Amino acid sequence: MFDEVKSLNEECGIFGVWGAKDANYLTYLGLHSLQHRGQEGAGIVANDGQKLRAYRNLGLLTQVFSKPEYLNSLLGNSAIGHVRYSTAGENKIENVQPLLFDFTDSQLALAHNGNLTNADTLKKELEKDGHIFKSSSDSEVLVHLIKQSQKSTFHEQIVEALNKIQGGFAYLLLTKNELIVALDSHGFRPVSIGKLKTGGYVVASETCALDAVGATFYRDVKPGELITINDKGVKIDHWTTKTQLAICSMEYVYFARPDSNILGINVHSARKRMGAILAKEFPAPGDIVVGVPNSSLSAASGYAEASGLPYEMGLIKNQYMGREFIQPTQELREKSVRQKLAAVKGVVSGKRVILVDDSIVRGTTCAYIVQMLKEAGALEVHLRIASPRFMHPCFYGIDIQEKSELIAAHKSVEEMNQIFGSDSLQFLSEKGLISAIGLKADAPYSGLDMSYFNGDYPTYLYDYESKK
Amino acid sequence: MFDEVKSLNEECGIFGVWGAKDANYLTYLGLHSLQHRGQEGAGIVANDGQKLRAYRNLGLLTQVFSKPEYLNSLLGNSAIGHVRYSTAGENKIENVQPLLFDFTDSQLALAHNGNLTNADTLKKELEKDGHIFKSSSDSEVLVHLIKQSQKSTFHEQIVEALNKIQGGFAYLLLTKNELIVALDSHGFRPVSIGKLKTGGYVVASETCALDAVGATFYRDVKPGELITINDKGVKIDHWTTKTQLAICSMEYVYFARPDSNILGINVHSARKRMGAILAKEFPAPGDIVVGVPNSSLSAASGYAEASGLPYEMGLIKNQYMGREFIQPTQELREKSVRQKLAAVKGVVSGKRVILVDDSIVRGTTCAYIVQMLKEAGALEVHLRIASPRFMHPCFYGIDIQEKSELIAAHKSVEEMNQIFGSDSLQFLSEKGLISAIGLKADAPYSGLDMSYFNGDYPTYLYDYESKK
Amino acid sequence: MFDEVKSLNEECGIFGVWGAKDANYLTYLGLHSLQHRGQEGAGIVANDGQKLRAYRNLGLLTQVFSKPEYLNSLLGNSAIGHVRYSTAGENKIENVQPLLFDFTDSQLALAHNGNLTNADTLKKELEKDGHIFKSSSDSEVLVHLIKQSQKSTFHEQIVEALNKIQGGFAYLLLTKNELIVALDSHGFRPVSIGKLKTGGYVVASETCALDAVGATFYRDVKPGELITINDKGVKIDHWTTKTQLAICSMEYVYFARPDSNILGINVHSARKRMGAILAKEFPAPGDIVVGVPNSSLSAASGYAEASGLPYEMGLIKNQYMGREFIQPTQELREKSVRQKLAAVKGVVSGKRVILVDDSIVRGTTCAYIVQMLKEAGALEVHLRIASPRFMHPCFYGIDIQEKSELIAAHKSVEEMNQIFGSDSLQFLSEKGLISAIGLKADAPYSGLDMSYFNGDYPTYLYDYESKK
Amino acid sequence: MFDEVKSLNEECGIFGVWGAKDANYLTYLGLHSLQHRGQEGAGIVANDGQKLRAYRNLGLLTQVFSKPEYLNSLLGNSAIGHVRYSTAGENKIENVQPLLFDFTDSQLALAHNGNLTNADTLKKELEKDGHIFKSSSDSEVLVHLIKQSQKSTFHEQIVEALNKIQGGFAYLLLTKNELIVALDSHGFRPVSIGKLKTGGYVVASETCALDAVGATFYRDVKPGELITINDKGVKIDHWTTKTQLAICSMEYVYFARPDSNILGINVHSARKRMGAILAKEFPAPGDIVVGVPNSSLSAASGYAEASGLPYEMGLIKNQYMGREFIQPTQELREKSVRQKLAAVKGVVSGKRVILVDDSIVRGTTCAYIVQMLKEAGALEVHLRIASPRFMHPCFYGIDIQEKSELIAAHKSVEEMNQIFGSDSLQFLSEKGLISAIGLKADAPYSGLDMSYFNGDYPTYLYDYESKK
């Protein structure tokens, strides 16, 4: 998928560590492997048992920690970190996480992946009580609810607070004494726990981050769980028992790194199966199979294998593309786009190309890619999408909250085919996607949130109900 | 191939344009698509018909041109540019090209891809005559020879000078009046010419740069040619007729971008054929085929296709890796390596992996990758190299000039297999490589320089003869 | 005064503008002229009548606004800005002002110069009510009190809130509709209002900022005032009538820029008078008068004039000193200090030097400067301090809150003279300082806060009472 | 003097050290104290007895050495360094010094302060012989002449080469074996030698750099001298005996740092005497004396003392002004100028101001400053210039080579007075300047080059003769 252009952005990656020397550096490594989940801001809060210290800023992780002293100043054996996506232009340092709260008698740091559906309502109520929010994100509401709670222990306060919020959340909370992990009752976002050889524990949005720090997989966090990690070890508890798995299907389709396992299923392999099933459902009269780099390469190779056609590198992505790239005059704009993605003439010329993309969101680049392939000499371009039509916005943590942004919500398959200039266009079926992922939970859609495709939201949407 | 570690570096990419508005920006785009040929320095010299202006510095292109004004200051309708590799640590701005010479009555800019084999000898002779060199690179010798020439016209001087130098070179020379391209008598390095829709011409190390600026392919530059581009058009001439094609085989194996065509042969397709022939020559008892990203992916998919085995993403490269990445303590060094390349457990676990790499130079990362795959659960790792044993250094433009650096020069295949910890190891045959590339020139090895593999250097080596 | 070393730091400068095109740039200019009041962080919030937008970061103003787009994004005809000092090492972006609060139905921005004496107490109370603070600074308390207020109008809420806080404050508050200025009941910090030719108004900590934007002086803000500036003009009101002027005497002695007028008194002229009275009170057997650059130059020239001795540049400050200066090995540390300040051998050699400094806080550099002058050949060094002994910390906005840091609190004049290695040491009398400043308010010490020198704090100190 | 605007720029500062640990850092410190002599580029070449290593770039010293590793990489016990001015816009890294020449059998580094008057002629001749120049500066000519020499020893070659060049030069040459200092036959530029406590030697453009590294003054370099410093010590020799002192008078008037001694005369003291004599020659009906910061403060205090009038800080310079300052819209341009220099209303209002400036070159800021003072309430402004009318360009190392740039070359005193809007204008007499400086050499004008003021150039001007 054509990253910057697709405008389909995960809102965060989270990472935590307890009980390890160099907690700051481990968190840096862990976040680095989660960078694909958010490129707009990054931060780490470390805890040396006496004090929590934070460093965060806008930009990529390596830009935020541009000087080693920024990282070195974060002392202690535990830490949490966050990488974040935010809408371009909103240069809001306040929203970069982890948030660190300095109470007069204690400190609390928080990192959140997800989106609350009743945050606005809660915020208004809290503001009426005089509460003031430091960020415009929804993540902070939890802390206000904790502080508002009249319960006597911190844990009881957390449980009470968690029971008031709705939507998707994987929370990491860090205090002087413990690292707390909480997952929403549907498990919309993945979180896994790993164990370090030296004895400590790490928590991460994806298992690729466990591998990155050399931790072995310990277990996935389950819906409704409230897990406490401290010097005594891991204590698994839950804040609610009313749970039903509905993990985001787009994590498998697009967001997660291919080397991650989500609930035991390898992402690359799931994508290959999507491609293979797609080939069965919608064969195409092509000579070669080409994937849109990088996210669609797995699905494309699955399609090729299943169809017995050669898998070819018909498109190539420039790995040196970055934000520093100088934008040209309007006249040269098109040439600039070629810098990101280029058609491989020597491969596609004179061929009927089956182009596999993982998904279509706005569709803005599809037309461009098809045209580029044809200019490079492709005789035909048959577009095959390795997921169903994306017709409904997400309110649990993905940056697509307006139906108007989704081309499939407004155009028929045939209309899209004409807009893109492709010779045929087909989408993987819902059933095919569920089968390809292969999750076997005793829940609707085998435990997947398929609302993107069918509008069947697993929860009431509260503040967003009208946007459905 | 595992870039930073392989230490096999192309020494440059060159790009030139004549007769086009925004020559500076076109050169920027062209160089951007050639960035893989050199990441240590970049520069552009532009010509407005009155004056040549230069900007160059150490770093990636986007770092060198970190402010638009640096690029905007390079006025004119023609320009040449250069991206360069240099040994790490040697922070020598002087060696970054294009070199711009300000004579009292004229200016001359030069960009060079290649390596001269008699530069030291010529330099010493020139110094005896009082000549002083501005750079420690060999590229500058040509200009001194031109200046020394007693011939009456600039072109005659160039021809005389070119006839004195030996080795590999693709030169771009820019003056107020013309853009000159010269290729050595064996055509060791690729250079192609493209035509812009608006009428101007571009010259580039690889055709991917023609595509990047929207130019159509015009022709490849041939050994011994001396081409002049000015406002009258392209004039093709030659500085010698004693030519014999011996283009660098490693351009096909490793250096060039997959979307480039070299002498009419698409690089990705050639690599797929290398993999396919390798599969025929050396089948392996594996369940899946995995390539080392990114350079070996084409060969791996060719191997998979030919062997009927599934092609899998068993290794993944972190696209956010950069120089700003903070180096950890020695203790954590290994974890840092994982940031660059990670094994995909969910894919390789329980599998017999056929690992395809394009080439083995020092072999330092092979052992690491094999171990990583085994730790991730691979039952066996059969290493298949899509080129013959790399046993002889290069003196025509690649940064491997010491036999001692080459593991295959000192170890047998079986010794290497044991060092790497792989379960078997095989290399593509020389014949297989020549056949896979498919060049059909009437010259030894069908027109390829195969000296890396067999030590059969196409030329006498002059200053380097003792290193053979 | 030897800036970085003295560790006597103003905590802020504030600037606001209402009703002017380019409010963002005017604020930038205004803050630039107030940079001496705080170098650790800077920010601007602008208001276009619809939305308030903020940009702030750590560093000097020009570093924070390192790209024009950061400034250009701050649209609108009104704005407030802030420059801030914070203890080194505390890399807390959260504390950089202006703070911008996004309520669900409105926005409020705040910039504060000063220090509240009952903030901790209020914070604890507010936290008990569930309030959560976004910064560790005291500035934010006011907003929580406003939100807590049950009064019906915003103005009544502000008045109620202001009546709960104690200490020193000059507040700027910006909403969509108005710019509000509030000064504490003693007027500890200076604030002045200016009028732009084009009709708008500006507010600034010092009049030098009015000059910087070409505004004419309109009036000083008086203790207890609450001033509202909106499209209808300036409305002067008060939040309390129990006021008594006690403006910080150190503003005149050290902090303010010489070209500023504070309550109608030019700072440079006041300093000259301090030097002149010091010369009368404590003449010295010297040949030349030398001031410590830059803050003591006015006092030194006053001393020279009054004593009839030549005023000489016996010390020179390197204007290129900056934070980027590379710190040397311990062995070379002393040489590094010479980079900041150097003795002028040709001036002081063979001379009896009367060295005038504006004040002595920690005294750490006095010994060094005296030694440097003697090494440069000064026969004698008579130290004359243009303010009384600084023996008591400040709790109204200056970063000296520990008596232990103040050398004069622990050592007699004679002891200090020996520590410094000077040949004599004398301090301006309290009476002399009051007379030199020349304020004529009907209040103790003519309206000056002289507590630094005599411990006579104008207010009860609340949270700090024990530190007195 | 209003730095950036005056456009009167010294072309360099040079510093060298032999026989000292941390030669790199000492050179850094020395150059830092010479930064006022050139702000466009900086570099250091260090020598560890085996190899010379260079680092140089565009920008201020602290910007060039933005990372400690750049400095730390320059190993060895000897080094030379250079700070450089170059015309804005010409972003030519090639011209930044020291230049380092890598010959096949040796290395030579060179730093040059001054300007050769026959460089173009020599360059043309050398180019005819095939020599190619690496820089567009004249500094490099010397090395080509050395290389061209047929003499048998390096020293004989240098002597021969020095006898061919004309104009102003202070050269530092560094090889593996020695540090060589050469001064032109008129001693146009100052150079002094100092001795380190630890035994080594340093050489610098100004004595302030000796103080900066803690060296004691050893001796000034005299016209025609050729000094060799190596492990045996200092050997003083000469390359010509036809010498006559004509040191640049503007070094005393404007360029040098006040704490430097030039030929035994302290610069600040000389400037005070200029002001004092100016007061005698041209008294003015004023109430206060104000200097243009920072360069005119000494002269102003001298004027004040001699006239018995108070010396006041009527103008103030913003010490935070830097290149990063964002340039405003044209409309706000005037406000931006106020950021650099501000009139102190409280001081000048209602006063008749005697404004002392060290010199008038283009005169562009005079009008602005006079107007600013009047707007601030000054009743009259009497302009007194502490040097004679600057009517002739310089060809020995200062960046004023066009008569057309000099206002005094085209306008009478009365015309200038009207242009500036001042109430009277007077210039120090030539005799007054010579007397104020107090040099007593047995040479025209007591050993000063007064050609700026009277056109009496001490030498034939060769390539520049027509510009006279």
Short mmCIF file of C-alpha atoms in Angstrom, two decimals, chain C residues 38-39 47 75 93 126 160 195 210 244 335 364 389 434:
data_model
loop_
_atom_site.label_atom_id
_atom_site.label_comp_id
_atom_site.label_asym_id
_atom_site.label_seq_id
_atom_site.Cartn_x
_atom_site.Cartn_y
_atom_site.Cartn_z
CA GLY C 38 14.22 33.61 29.80
CA GLN C 39 16.18 31.45 27.38
CA ASN C 47 -6.22 33.67 17.85
CA LEU C 75 -3.08 32.82 12.28
CA ILE C 93 8.17 20.80 27.28
CA LEU C 126 -7.74 20.94 43.77
CA GLU C 160 -12.84 35.01 42.27
CA LYS C 195 -0.58 51.33 21.33
CA LEU C 210 6.84 48.15 22.88
CA GLN C 244 0.41 48.39 47.81
CA LYS C 335 40.66 27.90 29.34
CA THR C 364 31.29 31.87 42.30
CA ARG C 389 24.10 42.39 50.16
CA ILE C 434 16.22 53.32 46.85
#
